Structure formats: structure tokens, C-alpha cells
Amino acid sequence: MIRLAVLPPLAALLLAAADPAPPLLSPARIKADIAVLASDEYKGRGPAQAGEAPTLALLEKRFRDLGLTPQRQAVPMVRLTRTAARFSLNKAVLTPGKEIAATSGIVGTTDLAPTGIVFVGYGMTDPKLGYDPYAGVDVKGKVVLALAGDPDSEAGHDLGFGGRALAQAARGKAAEAWKRGAAAFLTLHEDFAASYPWLQRASSDPAPAYRLDDGTDPPAFGIRGSLREDIGRRLLTDSGIDLDREKVAARAPAWRARPLAGATFAGHVETVQDRVVSHNVVAVLPGTDPAAGSILYGAHWDAYGDNAWDPPADRIRNGAVDNATGTATLLEVARAFATGPRPRRSVVFGLWTAEEKGLLGAYWYAAHPLLPLATTAAQFNLDPHVVFPRTRTLELIGPGRTPLEAELTRVAAAQGLAVVPEENSEAGWYFRSDHLPFAEKGVPGVYFRAGRDLVTGGRAAGEAWRARYNARCYHQPCDEYDPRWDLTGAAQEGSVALALGREIAGSTRWPGWNAGSPYATVRAASDAERR
């Protein structure tokens, strides 16, 4: 079980009762940069779209104004665009973008004749825990239908997959199905298990898929997508399966996949492939000791761009929260470093492209860093989920991984903020943002956001704010700048990242990972490079 090192209960209560200190960073400057980045002039900052050039020019100017020398790093990508799609379930037509969201990873035409469906429950295998829903069931040439989430995300206790927090293994369900010869892979969408509403999945259905153009040709997958919940429920009901009861049954290791008698799925997808290049923007503040290593701050500049499939009234997904806010906060952190005392270690400021396409810019930089990752002492990722006013808390994403969490708690407390574990761990946020490529390379870090316990209105107000944004505007055209916003929460988040980063940048110590973490093993392989 992953546990977070937090303040003792009494200390936490005393801290929560006090007002937090004013942030070290300027909410007004953060807000001003968001207003520009999220304006229609930047066309939603889509990678390799018309909004990229002005975005890069602005970011480079911001760095130059601080006396830093920005570098553009080309990120080559392969883009796969769906040009036609038809699907049917039991011969009834499914409307793409309404009842189904799906595509194919095969360039050209993918034709799937009516094919039998096998329901695989959560679709996760783990020999140590005794889970193999595929045992004794042949899915070769079949359509695999899986639940979202993992067996214990709604169980109320830990069955071995980490409790409510999404297990990393849940990300490999489709790969498991392909490995066993499946012809197609579908997920039954449920808002809680998926952690986002069907609106978000469906409205982005026509969006192209991307991968890094790194000279390799990964295996092409067939049709893959999601069924709207009511469609999936009806499919199971028609086969004599009650979804709610079967979800409970599928939590047991002994549960086995079930062919759906008489059920068939068919599809026709046409796709075209092209190659595009987007860019990271990176600036380095040299430290006073060139041999001391560095620290890294990152944020993704991209959003969902200008899209012909969106309603004509508003075809720009401006990405004001996600992630003009994180980008603007990083620029403010860079300002604080550039105008303050020069730290012992160098500081890298990375603004990544194509996070929304699969963390591609961060993965490319992690494979081609300007400064070695072996001597990168720590990393901080600025990617908020909601714009909050003044708050009493910071929400730690993916707790229990590094001793840096105790340092984060101490530094936050000095600014009057309590650190709390993430509240929606079923969303798997730890695996969905740009710190992950660096963690996988062994670089320690803490990823956190402004929390929901607002100074005005408390948790109820913060949760209402988050729920409203998540339901309507996350990755949607209404993620737009609002001049009424109070950016104090973003400034508080950035101020803690600044203060902790300053400590590490001025020190000789090397943060690490908790024992048992797979990232600790990776880090240990480069121990000889750190002194």
C-alpha cells in the first residue's frame, strides 16, 4: 500500500486553521501570461498547427527577456488521421463521436466483418496475484471488451493493485489483448473509472493519433476505442450479464472471461499517415558550479488546437487551464530564478510539446536532454487541473514514491500550506503528465497541484469548482480565459515548487526514491555519475 508522509494530525489541523502566507510568485503576472497564451491569436496551441509558431515565438521572447537563451528542440512525430469510420454492434449502426469513439492503428483501410465479442472483465493479468481472466479462453480473432479501471478501484480496499489509485498495469490492457491475438479492443466507458465524462472522449473522437518518429515501426494495432456506458450495459444485458454484479465478481482472481453469445461487432476505418515536426522550448540558467548537476522544471505548452470537427461557433480549444496556467507559472518560476541569486546547480526550464498526444515532447527530451539526467537532482512538473483562488492545501499526485514528499511537506508548511494525498487517485494522474518520462529515467520528483480546501468556501467550494470544470470544460472549447479568475492558487503551487527547487539547487545532496520503487532501480544504475 502506498502511503504519504504528511504532517502529524495535530500539526495539520493547526496549519489548516491558519491563513496561508502570500505566495512568493505574482498571481497577476501569471494571469497576464494566461490571458495571452489562451487568446484566439494562439489558436489553441495545437502542435504542428498554425498556433505553434506564435506560441514558440512568445515563449522564446519571455525567456530572452529574463536574460536566458532559449533553444528550440525539434520533436519529429508520425500523425495518423482517421478519414472515415463505420461501426456496428449486433448489426445496429453506432455513430462515431456519439455512441462509440474508435479508430485504427493500421495505415490505409481496416475492415472487420461481424466478429464475436469476449468480455474480459478488467482485462488485467498478474501471476503473483493469481489474476488471468484470459485463462482457458481463446480471444484470437475476437473483439475484446474490457472494463475501465482496475479490480480494486471501486472495491473499497486494496486487492493488490494499490487500492483506489489506478494501477500502472491498467495501462497495458490493450497490449495484453493484442498479444493474445485479439482483432479489436473496446473499453466500456464509465465516468468514474475512466476519470472523465463521455463528452470528453466523444468530442475528441476525430482527433488524430500521434507517436514519436524515432525510426522504429511499432506493431500496428487494429480497431481500438470506447463504447458509451449505456451501449455497453445493453450489450451485456442482452447476453445475460448484469454489469454492476459482474464488476464485483470480476474482482476475484478466479473470474474468467466470458464470450458474449450471439454478439458481434463490425468496423470499417480509413486512415492516412503523415510526418510532422513540433518543438520543445528549453532554457538553461547556468549554476555557479558546472560539475554540480541541475534541477528541472517542466510544463507543456500545447493544448487541443483549432479543430474543424468542433462546432462552427467555437472551433478553438484554448487550453487556458490546461496548460496555459502551468506554462505561465513556469515562466514566473524562471523569472524568480533569473532575477535572484545564482544557484549552485544549473536550472533547466522545459516547455514541452504534445503532452496531450501522449507526453511526446517530454519523452523526446528525456531521450535527448541538454544536460544529463543522471546528474539532474530533481524535477518539478507544473500541470494544474483547475484554476483555484487562494487555498490551504496542495494535492500530491502519486504519493508514497520518494522521500522528497517529506521535504515538500516541510516547505509547504513554511508557506502555510498542508500537503494532502490526491483525492481522485482512480484517475491515474501520475501516469498522465510530463513528469513520468523523467521518473522512468530515474529522476526523482514530486508532482503536486493547488488543493481544493479554499480559504473562501472550503472543500465544498473547491470540489464544486473542480467538478464543474471536469464535466464541461476539460479538454473542451470552454477551457477559456476568464478575466474574473484569481490565480493565487497557481502562484501558491509555483511558490512551493520554487522554494523546494531553490533548496535542492543550492545543496550537495541527491534526492532519491523509496525502496522498492522501480524508478529507484533505474536511478541506481547511474550512481557512479553523481558525487
mmCIF file with all atom_site columns, C-alpha atoms in Angstrom, residues 335-514:
data_model
loop_
_atom_site.group_PDB
_atom_site.id
_atom_site.type_symbol
_atom_site.label_atom_id
_atom_site.label_alt_id
_atom_site.label_comp_id
_atom_site.label_asym_id
_atom_site.label_entity_id
_atom_site.label_seq_id
_atom_site.pdbx_PDB_ins_code
_atom_site.Cartn_x
_atom_site.Cartn_y
_atom_site.Cartn_z
_atom_site.occupancy
_atom_site.B_iso_or_equiv
_atom_site.pdbx_formal_charge
_atom_site.auth_seq_id
_atom_site.auth_comp_id
_atom_site.auth_asym_id
_atom_site.auth_atom_id
_atom_site.pdbx_PDB_model_num
ATOM 1   C CA . ARG A 1 335 ? 11.709  34.920 -13.521 1.00 0.00 ? 335 ARG A CA 1
ATOM 2   C CA . ALA A 1 336 ? 12.322  34.307 -9.816  1.00 0.00 ? 336 ALA A CA 1
ATOM 3   C CA . PHE A 1 337 ? 15.458  32.276 -10.502 1.00 0.00 ? 337 PHE A CA 1
ATOM 4   C CA . ALA A 1 338 ? 16.787  34.634 -13.183 1.00 0.00 ? 338 ALA A CA 1
ATOM 5   C CA . THR A 1 339 ? 16.401  37.735 -11.011 1.00 0.00 ? 339 THR A CA 1
ATOM 6   C CA . GLY A 1 340 ? 17.624  36.107 -7.792  1.00 0.00 ? 340 GLY A CA 1
ATOM 7   C CA . PRO A 1 341 ? 20.970  34.795 -6.518  1.00 0.00 ? 341 PRO A CA 1
ATOM 8   C CA . ARG A 1 342 ? 22.590  32.323 -8.915  1.00 0.00 ? 342 ARG A CA 1
ATOM 9   C CA . PRO A 1 343 ? 22.173  28.774 -7.519  1.00 0.00 ? 343 PRO A CA 1
ATOM 10  C CA . ARG A 1 344 ? 24.992  26.233 -7.253  1.00 0.00 ? 344 ARG A CA 1
ATOM 11  C CA . ARG A 1 345 ? 23.274  23.853 -9.665  1.00 0.00 ? 345 ARG A CA 1
ATOM 12  C CA . SER A 1 346 ? 22.022  24.773 -13.113 1.00 0.00 ? 346 SER A CA 1
ATOM 13  C CA . VAL A 1 347 ? 18.280  25.095 -13.619 1.00 0.00 ? 347 VAL A CA 1
ATOM 14  C CA . VAL A 1 348 ? 16.607  23.759 -16.766 1.00 0.00 ? 348 VAL A CA 1
ATOM 15  C CA . PHE A 1 349 ? 13.239  25.203 -17.812 1.00 0.00 ? 349 PHE A CA 1
ATOM 16  C CA . GLY A 1 350 ? 11.495  22.967 -20.325 1.00 0.00 ? 350 GLY A CA 1
ATOM 17  C CA . LEU A 1 351 ? 8.267   23.793 -22.128 1.00 0.00 ? 351 LEU A CA 1
ATOM 18  C CA . TRP A 1 352 ? 7.140   20.599 -23.814 1.00 0.00 ? 352 TRP A CA 1
ATOM 19  C CA . THR A 1 353 ? 5.034   19.980 -26.876 1.00 0.00 ? 353 THR A CA 1
ATOM 20  C CA . ALA A 1 354 ? 2.468   17.215 -27.451 1.00 0.00 ? 354 ALA A CA 1
ATOM 21  C CA . GLU A 1 355 ? 1.694   16.286 -23.855 1.00 0.00 ? 355 GLU A CA 1
ATOM 22  C CA . GLU A 1 356 ? -1.900  15.882 -24.957 1.00 0.00 ? 356 GLU A CA 1
ATOM 23  C CA . LYS A 1 357 ? -0.726  13.433 -27.638 1.00 0.00 ? 357 LYS A CA 1
ATOM 24  C CA . GLY A 1 358 ? 0.973   11.069 -25.199 1.00 0.00 ? 358 GLY A CA 1
ATOM 25  C CA . LEU A 1 359 ? 3.680   13.078 -23.350 1.00 0.00 ? 359 LEU A CA 1
ATOM 26  C CA . LEU A 1 360 ? 5.655   13.051 -26.593 1.00 0.00 ? 360 LEU A CA 1
ATOM 27  C CA . GLY A 1 361 ? 7.690   16.239 -26.128 1.00 0.00 ? 361 GLY A CA 1
ATOM 28  C CA . ALA A 1 362 ? 8.793   15.224 -22.644 1.00 0.00 ? 362 ALA A CA 1
ATOM 29  C CA . TYR A 1 363 ? 9.641   11.703 -23.790 1.00 0.00 ? 363 TYR A CA 1
ATOM 30  C CA . TRP A 1 364 ? 11.724  13.132 -26.646 1.00 0.00 ? 364 TRP A CA 1
ATOM 31  C CA . TYR A 1 365 ? 13.610  15.471 -24.318 1.00 0.00 ? 365 TYR A CA 1
ATOM 32  C CA . ALA A 1 366 ? 14.172  12.668 -21.794 1.00 0.00 ? 366 ALA A CA 1
ATOM 33  C CA . ALA A 1 367 ? 15.870  10.733 -24.599 1.00 0.00 ? 367 ALA A CA 1
ATOM 34  C CA . HIS A 1 368 ? 17.792  13.813 -25.832 1.00 0.00 ? 368 HIS A CA 1
ATOM 35  C CA . PRO A 1 369 ? 18.423  16.060 -22.785 1.00 0.00 ? 369 PRO A CA 1
ATOM 36  C CA . LEU A 1 370 ? 20.504  19.223 -22.922 1.00 0.00 ? 370 LEU A CA 1
ATOM 37  C CA . LEU A 1 371 ? 22.000  18.363 -19.516 1.00 0.00 ? 371 LEU A CA 1
ATOM 38  C CA . PRO A 1 372 ? 22.472  14.750 -18.332 1.00 0.00 ? 372 PRO A CA 1
ATOM 39  C CA . LEU A 1 373 ? 19.536  13.227 -16.472 1.00 0.00 ? 373 LEU A CA 1
ATOM 40  C CA . ALA A 1 374 ? 21.920  11.164 -14.348 1.00 0.00 ? 374 ALA A CA 1
ATOM 41  C CA . THR A 1 375 ? 23.010  14.402 -12.686 1.00 0.00 ? 375 THR A CA 1
ATOM 42  C CA . THR A 1 376 ? 19.567  16.023 -12.646 1.00 0.00 ? 376 THR A CA 1
ATOM 43  C CA . ALA A 1 377 ? 18.921  16.138 -8.916  1.00 0.00 ? 377 ALA A CA 1
ATOM 44  C CA . ALA A 1 378 ? 15.148  16.671 -9.038  1.00 0.00 ? 378 ALA A CA 1
ATOM 45  C CA . GLN A 1 379 ? 12.290  17.556 -11.373 1.00 0.00 ? 379 GLN A CA 1
ATOM 46  C CA . PHE A 1 380 ? 9.076   19.543 -10.950 1.00 0.00 ? 380 PHE A CA 1
ATOM 47  C CA . ASN A 1 381 ? 6.084   19.338 -13.282 1.00 0.00 ? 381 ASN A CA 1
ATOM 48  C CA . LEU A 1 382 ? 3.618   22.243 -13.489 1.00 0.00 ? 382 LEU A CA 1
ATOM 49  C CA . ASP A 1 383 ? 0.319   20.948 -14.872 1.00 0.00 ? 383 ASP A CA 1
ATOM 50  C CA . PRO A 1 384 ? -2.699  22.025 -12.785 1.00 0.00 ? 384 PRO A CA 1
ATOM 51  C CA . HIS A 1 385 ? -6.148  20.581 -13.337 1.00 0.00 ? 385 HIS A CA 1
ATOM 52  C CA . VAL A 1 386 ? -8.223  23.528 -12.136 1.00 0.00 ? 386 VAL A CA 1
ATOM 53  C CA . VAL A 1 387 ? -7.577  27.242 -11.584 1.00 0.00 ? 387 VAL A CA 1
ATOM 54  C CA . PHE A 1 388 ? -8.185  27.851 -7.880  1.00 0.00 ? 388 PHE A CA 1
ATOM 55  C CA . PRO A 1 389 ? -8.137  31.044 -5.815  1.00 0.00 ? 389 PRO A CA 1
ATOM 56  C CA . ARG A 1 390 ? -6.282  31.097 -2.512  1.00 0.00 ? 390 ARG A CA 1
ATOM 57  C CA . THR A 1 391 ? -6.124  27.637 -0.970  1.00 0.00 ? 391 THR A CA 1
ATOM 58  C CA . ARG A 1 392 ? -4.962  25.988 2.248   1.00 0.00 ? 392 ARG A CA 1
ATOM 59  C CA . THR A 1 393 ? -3.665  22.772 0.656   1.00 0.00 ? 393 THR A CA 1
ATOM 60  C CA . LEU A 1 394 ? -1.509  21.225 -2.023  1.00 0.00 ? 394 LEU A CA 1
ATOM 61  C CA . GLU A 1 395 ? -2.634  17.919 -3.512  1.00 0.00 ? 395 GLU A CA 1
ATOM 62  C CA . LEU A 1 396 ? 0.206   15.425 -4.035  1.00 0.00 ? 396 LEU A CA 1
ATOM 63  C CA . ILE A 1 397 ? -0.191  13.215 -7.096  1.00 0.00 ? 397 ILE A CA 1
ATOM 64  C CA . GLY A 1 398 ? 1.007   9.609  -6.762  1.00 0.00 ? 398 GLY A CA 1
ATOM 65  C CA . PRO A 1 399 ? 2.117   9.712  -3.110  1.00 0.00 ? 399 PRO A CA 1
ATOM 66  C CA . GLY A 1 400 ? 4.464   7.231  -1.488  1.00 0.00 ? 400 GLY A CA 1
ATOM 67  C CA . ARG A 1 401 ? 7.230   7.212  -4.084  1.00 0.00 ? 401 ARG A CA 1
ATOM 68  C CA . THR A 1 402 ? 10.057  9.429  -2.831  1.00 0.00 ? 402 THR A CA 1
ATOM 69  C CA . PRO A 1 403 ? 11.479  10.965 0.370   1.00 0.00 ? 403 PRO A CA 1
ATOM 70  C CA . LEU A 1 404 ? 11.089  14.314 -1.412  1.00 0.00 ? 404 LEU A CA 1
ATOM 71  C CA . GLU A 1 405 ? 7.467   14.185 -0.252  1.00 0.00 ? 405 GLU A CA 1
ATOM 72  C CA . ALA A 1 406 ? 8.592   14.900 3.315   1.00 0.00 ? 406 ALA A CA 1
ATOM 73  C CA . GLU A 1 407 ? 10.651  17.836 2.036   1.00 0.00 ? 407 GLU A CA 1
ATOM 74  C CA . LEU A 1 408 ? 7.628   19.075 0.097   1.00 0.00 ? 408 LEU A CA 1
ATOM 75  C CA . THR A 1 409 ? 5.503   18.884 3.254   1.00 0.00 ? 409 THR A CA 1
ATOM 76  C CA . ARG A 1 410 ? 8.056   20.894 5.223   1.00 0.00 ? 410 ARG A CA 1
ATOM 77  C CA . VAL A 1 411 ? 8.491   23.594 2.561   1.00 0.00 ? 411 VAL A CA 1
ATOM 78  C CA . ALA A 1 412 ? 4.738   23.873 2.026   1.00 0.00 ? 412 ALA A CA 1
ATOM 79  C CA . ALA A 1 413 ? 4.173   24.216 5.773   1.00 0.00 ? 413 ALA A CA 1
ATOM 80  C CA . ALA A 1 414 ? 6.574   27.166 5.837   1.00 0.00 ? 414 ALA A CA 1
ATOM 81  C CA . GLN A 1 415 ? 4.196   28.865 3.393   1.00 0.00 ? 415 GLN A CA 1
ATOM 82  C CA . GLY A 1 416 ? 1.125   27.945 5.465   1.00 0.00 ? 416 GLY A CA 1
ATOM 83  C CA . LEU A 1 417 ? 0.000   25.076 3.229   1.00 0.00 ? 417 LEU A CA 1
ATOM 84  C CA . ALA A 1 418 ? -0.813  21.479 4.139   1.00 0.00 ? 418 ALA A CA 1
ATOM 85  C CA . VAL A 1 419 ? 0.055   18.655 1.741   1.00 0.00 ? 419 VAL A CA 1
ATOM 86  C CA . VAL A 1 420 ? -2.726  16.106 1.237   1.00 0.00 ? 420 VAL A CA 1
ATOM 87  C CA . PRO A 1 421 ? -2.853  12.966 -0.941  1.00 0.00 ? 421 PRO A CA 1
ATOM 88  C CA . GLU A 1 422 ? -4.657  13.270 -4.272  1.00 0.00 ? 422 GLU A CA 1
ATOM 89  C CA . GLU A 1 423 ? -8.392  12.806 -3.915  1.00 0.00 ? 423 GLU A CA 1
ATOM 90  C CA . ASN A 1 424 ? -9.160  11.201 -7.281  1.00 0.00 ? 424 ASN A CA 1
ATOM 91  C CA . SER A 1 425 ? -6.397  8.625  -7.460  1.00 0.00 ? 425 SER A CA 1
ATOM 92  C CA . GLU A 1 426 ? -8.540  6.395  -9.684  1.00 0.00 ? 426 GLU A CA 1
ATOM 93  C CA . ALA A 1 427 ? -7.754  8.884  -12.468 1.00 0.00 ? 427 ALA A CA 1
ATOM 94  C CA . GLY A 1 428 ? -4.156  7.665  -12.657 1.00 0.00 ? 428 GLY A CA 1
ATOM 95  C CA . TRP A 1 429 ? -2.803  11.224 -12.911 1.00 0.00 ? 429 TRP A CA 1
ATOM 96  C CA . TYR A 1 430 ? 0.710   10.036 -12.069 1.00 0.00 ? 430 TYR A CA 1
ATOM 97  C CA . PHE A 1 431 ? 0.839   8.254  -15.424 1.00 0.00 ? 431 PHE A CA 1
ATOM 98  C CA . ARG A 1 432 ? -0.748  11.080 -17.412 1.00 0.00 ? 432 ARG A CA 1
ATOM 99  C CA . SER A 1 433 ? 1.619   14.047 -17.205 1.00 0.00 ? 433 SER A CA 1
ATOM 100 C CA . ASP A 1 434 ? 5.120   15.074 -18.190 1.00 0.00 ? 434 ASP A CA 1
ATOM 101 C CA . HIS A 1 435 ? 6.987   14.130 -15.017 1.00 0.00 ? 435 HIS A CA 1
ATOM 102 C CA . LEU A 1 436 ? 6.543   10.455 -15.966 1.00 0.00 ? 436 LEU A CA 1
ATOM 103 C CA . PRO A 1 437 ? 9.188   10.224 -18.744 1.00 0.00 ? 437 PRO A CA 1
ATOM 104 C CA . PHE A 1 438 ? 11.766  11.634 -16.320 1.00 0.00 ? 438 PHE A CA 1
ATOM 105 C CA . ALA A 1 439 ? 10.718  9.353  -13.464 1.00 0.00 ? 439 ALA A CA 1
ATOM 106 C CA . GLU A 1 440 ? 11.094  6.417  -15.838 1.00 0.00 ? 440 GLU A CA 1
ATOM 107 C CA . LYS A 1 441 ? 14.656  7.620  -16.454 1.00 0.00 ? 441 LYS A CA 1
ATOM 108 C CA . GLY A 1 442 ? 15.212  7.649  -12.688 1.00 0.00 ? 442 GLY A CA 1
ATOM 109 C CA . VAL A 1 443 ? 14.994  11.398 -11.987 1.00 0.00 ? 443 VAL A CA 1
ATOM 110 C CA . PRO A 1 444 ? 13.279  11.945 -8.591  1.00 0.00 ? 444 PRO A CA 1
ATOM 111 C CA . GLY A 1 445 ? 10.431  14.412 -8.415  1.00 0.00 ? 445 GLY A CA 1
ATOM 112 C CA . VAL A 1 446 ? 7.174   15.414 -6.786  1.00 0.00 ? 446 VAL A CA 1
ATOM 113 C CA . TYR A 1 447 ? 4.108   16.313 -8.812  1.00 0.00 ? 447 TYR A CA 1
ATOM 114 C CA . PHE A 1 448 ? 1.514   18.382 -6.963  1.00 0.00 ? 448 PHE A CA 1
ATOM 115 C CA . ARG A 1 449 ? -1.291  20.862 -7.559  1.00 0.00 ? 449 ARG A CA 1
ATOM 116 C CA . ALA A 1 450 ? -3.181  23.541 -5.681  1.00 0.00 ? 450 ALA A CA 1
ATOM 117 C CA . GLY A 1 451 ? -5.662  21.726 -3.446  1.00 0.00 ? 451 GLY A CA 1
ATOM 118 C CA . ARG A 1 452 ? -9.406  22.096 -3.002  1.00 0.00 ? 452 ARG A CA 1
ATOM 119 C CA . ASP A 1 453 ? -9.608  23.386 0.572   1.00 0.00 ? 453 ASP A CA 1
ATOM 120 C CA . LEU A 1 454 ? -10.129 27.008 -0.398  1.00 0.00 ? 454 LEU A CA 1
ATOM 121 C CA . VAL A 1 455 ? -9.703  29.862 2.058   1.00 0.00 ? 455 VAL A CA 1
ATOM 122 C CA . THR A 1 456 ? -13.106 31.124 0.957   1.00 0.00 ? 456 THR A CA 1
ATOM 123 C CA . GLY A 1 457 ? -15.672 28.351 0.806   1.00 0.00 ? 457 GLY A CA 1
ATOM 124 C CA . GLY A 1 458 ? -13.545 25.432 1.995   1.00 0.00 ? 458 GLY A CA 1
ATOM 125 C CA . ARG A 1 459 ? -13.539 21.984 0.391   1.00 0.00 ? 459 ARG A CA 1
ATOM 126 C CA . ALA A 1 460 ? -17.136 22.244 -0.767  1.00 0.00 ? 460 ALA A CA 1
ATOM 127 C CA . ALA A 1 461 ? -16.344 25.253 -2.932  1.00 0.00 ? 461 ALA A CA 1
ATOM 128 C CA . GLY A 1 462 ? -13.145 23.706 -4.269  1.00 0.00 ? 462 GLY A CA 1
ATOM 129 C CA . GLU A 1 463 ? -14.825 20.426 -5.162  1.00 0.00 ? 463 GLU A CA 1
ATOM 130 C CA . ALA A 1 464 ? -17.713 22.219 -6.863  1.00 0.00 ? 464 ALA A CA 1
ATOM 131 C CA . TRP A 1 465 ? -15.212 24.217 -8.913  1.00 0.00 ? 465 TRP A CA 1
ATOM 132 C CA . ARG A 1 466 ? -13.303 21.065 -9.929  1.00 0.00 ? 466 ARG A CA 1
ATOM 133 C CA . ALA A 1 467 ? -16.430 19.048 -10.745 1.00 0.00 ? 467 ALA A CA 1
ATOM 134 C CA . ARG A 1 468 ? -17.850 21.821 -12.903 1.00 0.00 ? 468 ARG A CA 1
ATOM 135 C CA . TYR A 1 469 ? -14.654 22.204 -14.912 1.00 0.00 ? 469 TYR A CA 1
ATOM 136 C CA . ASN A 1 470 ? -14.150 18.457 -15.288 1.00 0.00 ? 470 ASN A CA 1
ATOM 137 C CA . ALA A 1 471 ? -17.700 17.882 -16.515 1.00 0.00 ? 471 ALA A CA 1
ATOM 138 C CA . ARG A 1 472 ? -17.854 20.737 -19.019 1.00 0.00 ? 472 ARG A CA 1
ATOM 139 C CA . CYS A 1 473 ? -14.514 22.236 -19.957 1.00 0.00 ? 473 CYS A CA 1
ATOM 140 C CA . TYR A 1 474 ? -11.646 19.776 -19.507 1.00 0.00 ? 474 TYR A CA 1
ATOM 141 C CA . HIS A 1 475 ? -10.095 19.485 -22.996 1.00 0.00 ? 475 HIS A CA 1
ATOM 142 C CA . GLN A 1 476 ? -13.141 21.282 -24.432 1.00 0.00 ? 476 GLN A CA 1
ATOM 143 C CA . PRO A 1 477 ? -13.661 24.638 -26.215 1.00 0.00 ? 477 PRO A CA 1
ATOM 144 C CA . CYS A 1 478 ? -14.897 26.217 -22.978 1.00 0.00 ? 478 CYS A CA 1
ATOM 145 C CA . ASP A 1 479 ? -11.462 25.898 -21.338 1.00 0.00 ? 479 ASP A CA 1
ATOM 146 C CA . GLU A 1 480 ? -11.101 29.635 -21.944 1.00 0.00 ? 480 GLU A CA 1
ATOM 147 C CA . TYR A 1 481 ? -9.522  32.500 -20.046 1.00 0.00 ? 481 TYR A CA 1
ATOM 148 C CA . ASP A 1 482 ? -11.847 34.281 -17.640 1.00 0.00 ? 482 ASP A CA 1
ATOM 149 C CA . PRO A 1 483 ? -10.764 37.773 -16.508 1.00 0.00 ? 483 PRO A CA 1
ATOM 150 C CA . ARG A 1 484 ? -12.522 37.112 -13.186 1.00 0.00 ? 484 ARG A CA 1
ATOM 151 C CA . TRP A 1 485 ? -10.050 34.366 -12.275 1.00 0.00 ? 485 TRP A CA 1
ATOM 152 C CA . ASP A 1 486 ? -7.981  34.645 -9.122  1.00 0.00 ? 486 ASP A CA 1
ATOM 153 C CA . LEU A 1 487 ? -4.627  32.976 -9.853  1.00 0.00 ? 487 LEU A CA 1
ATOM 154 C CA . THR A 1 488 ? -3.448  32.835 -6.251  1.00 0.00 ? 488 THR A CA 1
ATOM 155 C CA . GLY A 1 489 ? -3.703  29.027 -6.196  1.00 0.00 ? 489 GLY A CA 1
ATOM 156 C CA . ALA A 1 490 ? -1.368  28.698 -9.186  1.00 0.00 ? 490 ALA A CA 1
ATOM 157 C CA . ALA A 1 491 ? 1.036   31.167 -7.584  1.00 0.00 ? 491 ALA A CA 1
ATOM 158 C CA . GLN A 1 492 ? 0.981   29.150 -4.336  1.00 0.00 ? 492 GLN A CA 1
ATOM 159 C CA . GLU A 1 493 ? 1.713   25.932 -6.223  1.00 0.00 ? 493 GLU A CA 1
ATOM 160 C CA . GLY A 1 494 ? 4.576   27.570 -8.129  1.00 0.00 ? 494 GLY A CA 1
ATOM 161 C CA . SER A 1 495 ? 5.933   29.213 -4.978  1.00 0.00 ? 495 SER A CA 1
ATOM 162 C CA . VAL A 1 496 ? 6.353   25.866 -3.231  1.00 0.00 ? 496 VAL A CA 1
ATOM 163 C CA . ALA A 1 497 ? 7.997   24.398 -6.342  1.00 0.00 ? 497 ALA A CA 1
ATOM 164 C CA . LEU A 1 498 ? 10.300  27.422 -6.411  1.00 0.00 ? 498 LEU A CA 1
ATOM 165 C CA . ALA A 1 499 ? 11.264  27.197 -2.730  1.00 0.00 ? 499 ALA A CA 1
ATOM 166 C CA . LEU A 1 500 ? 11.942  23.457 -2.765  1.00 0.00 ? 500 LEU A CA 1
ATOM 167 C CA . GLY A 1 501 ? 13.821  23.748 -6.045  1.00 0.00 ? 501 GLY A CA 1
ATOM 168 C CA . ARG A 1 502 ? 15.989  26.543 -4.651  1.00 0.00 ? 502 ARG A CA 1
ATOM 169 C CA . GLU A 1 503 ? 16.947  24.335 -1.721  1.00 0.00 ? 503 GLU A CA 1
ATOM 170 C CA . ILE A 1 504 ? 17.942  21.437 -3.938  1.00 0.00 ? 504 ILE A CA 1
ATOM 171 C CA . ALA A 1 505 ? 19.677  23.682 -6.487  1.00 0.00 ? 505 ALA A CA 1
ATOM 172 C CA . GLY A 1 506 ? 21.808  25.165 -3.703  1.00 0.00 ? 506 GLY A CA 1
ATOM 173 C CA . SER A 1 507 ? 22.654  21.881 -1.993  1.00 0.00 ? 507 SER A CA 1
ATOM 174 C CA . THR A 1 508 ? 25.062  18.986 -2.497  1.00 0.00 ? 508 THR A CA 1
ATOM 175 C CA . ARG A 1 509 ? 22.556  16.225 -1.776  1.00 0.00 ? 509 ARG A CA 1
ATOM 176 C CA . TRP A 1 510 ? 20.938  13.894 -4.266  1.00 0.00 ? 510 TRP A CA 1
ATOM 177 C CA . PRO A 1 511 ? 17.272  13.080 -3.621  1.00 0.00 ? 511 PRO A CA 1
ATOM 178 C CA . GLY A 1 512 ? 16.184  9.520  -4.354  1.00 0.00 ? 512 GLY A CA 1
ATOM 179 C CA . TRP A 1 513 ? 13.272  7.113  -4.495  1.00 0.00 ? 513 TRP A CA 1
ATOM 180 C CA . ASN A 1 514 ? 11.685  4.936  -1.839  1.00 0.00 ? 514 ASN A CA 1
#
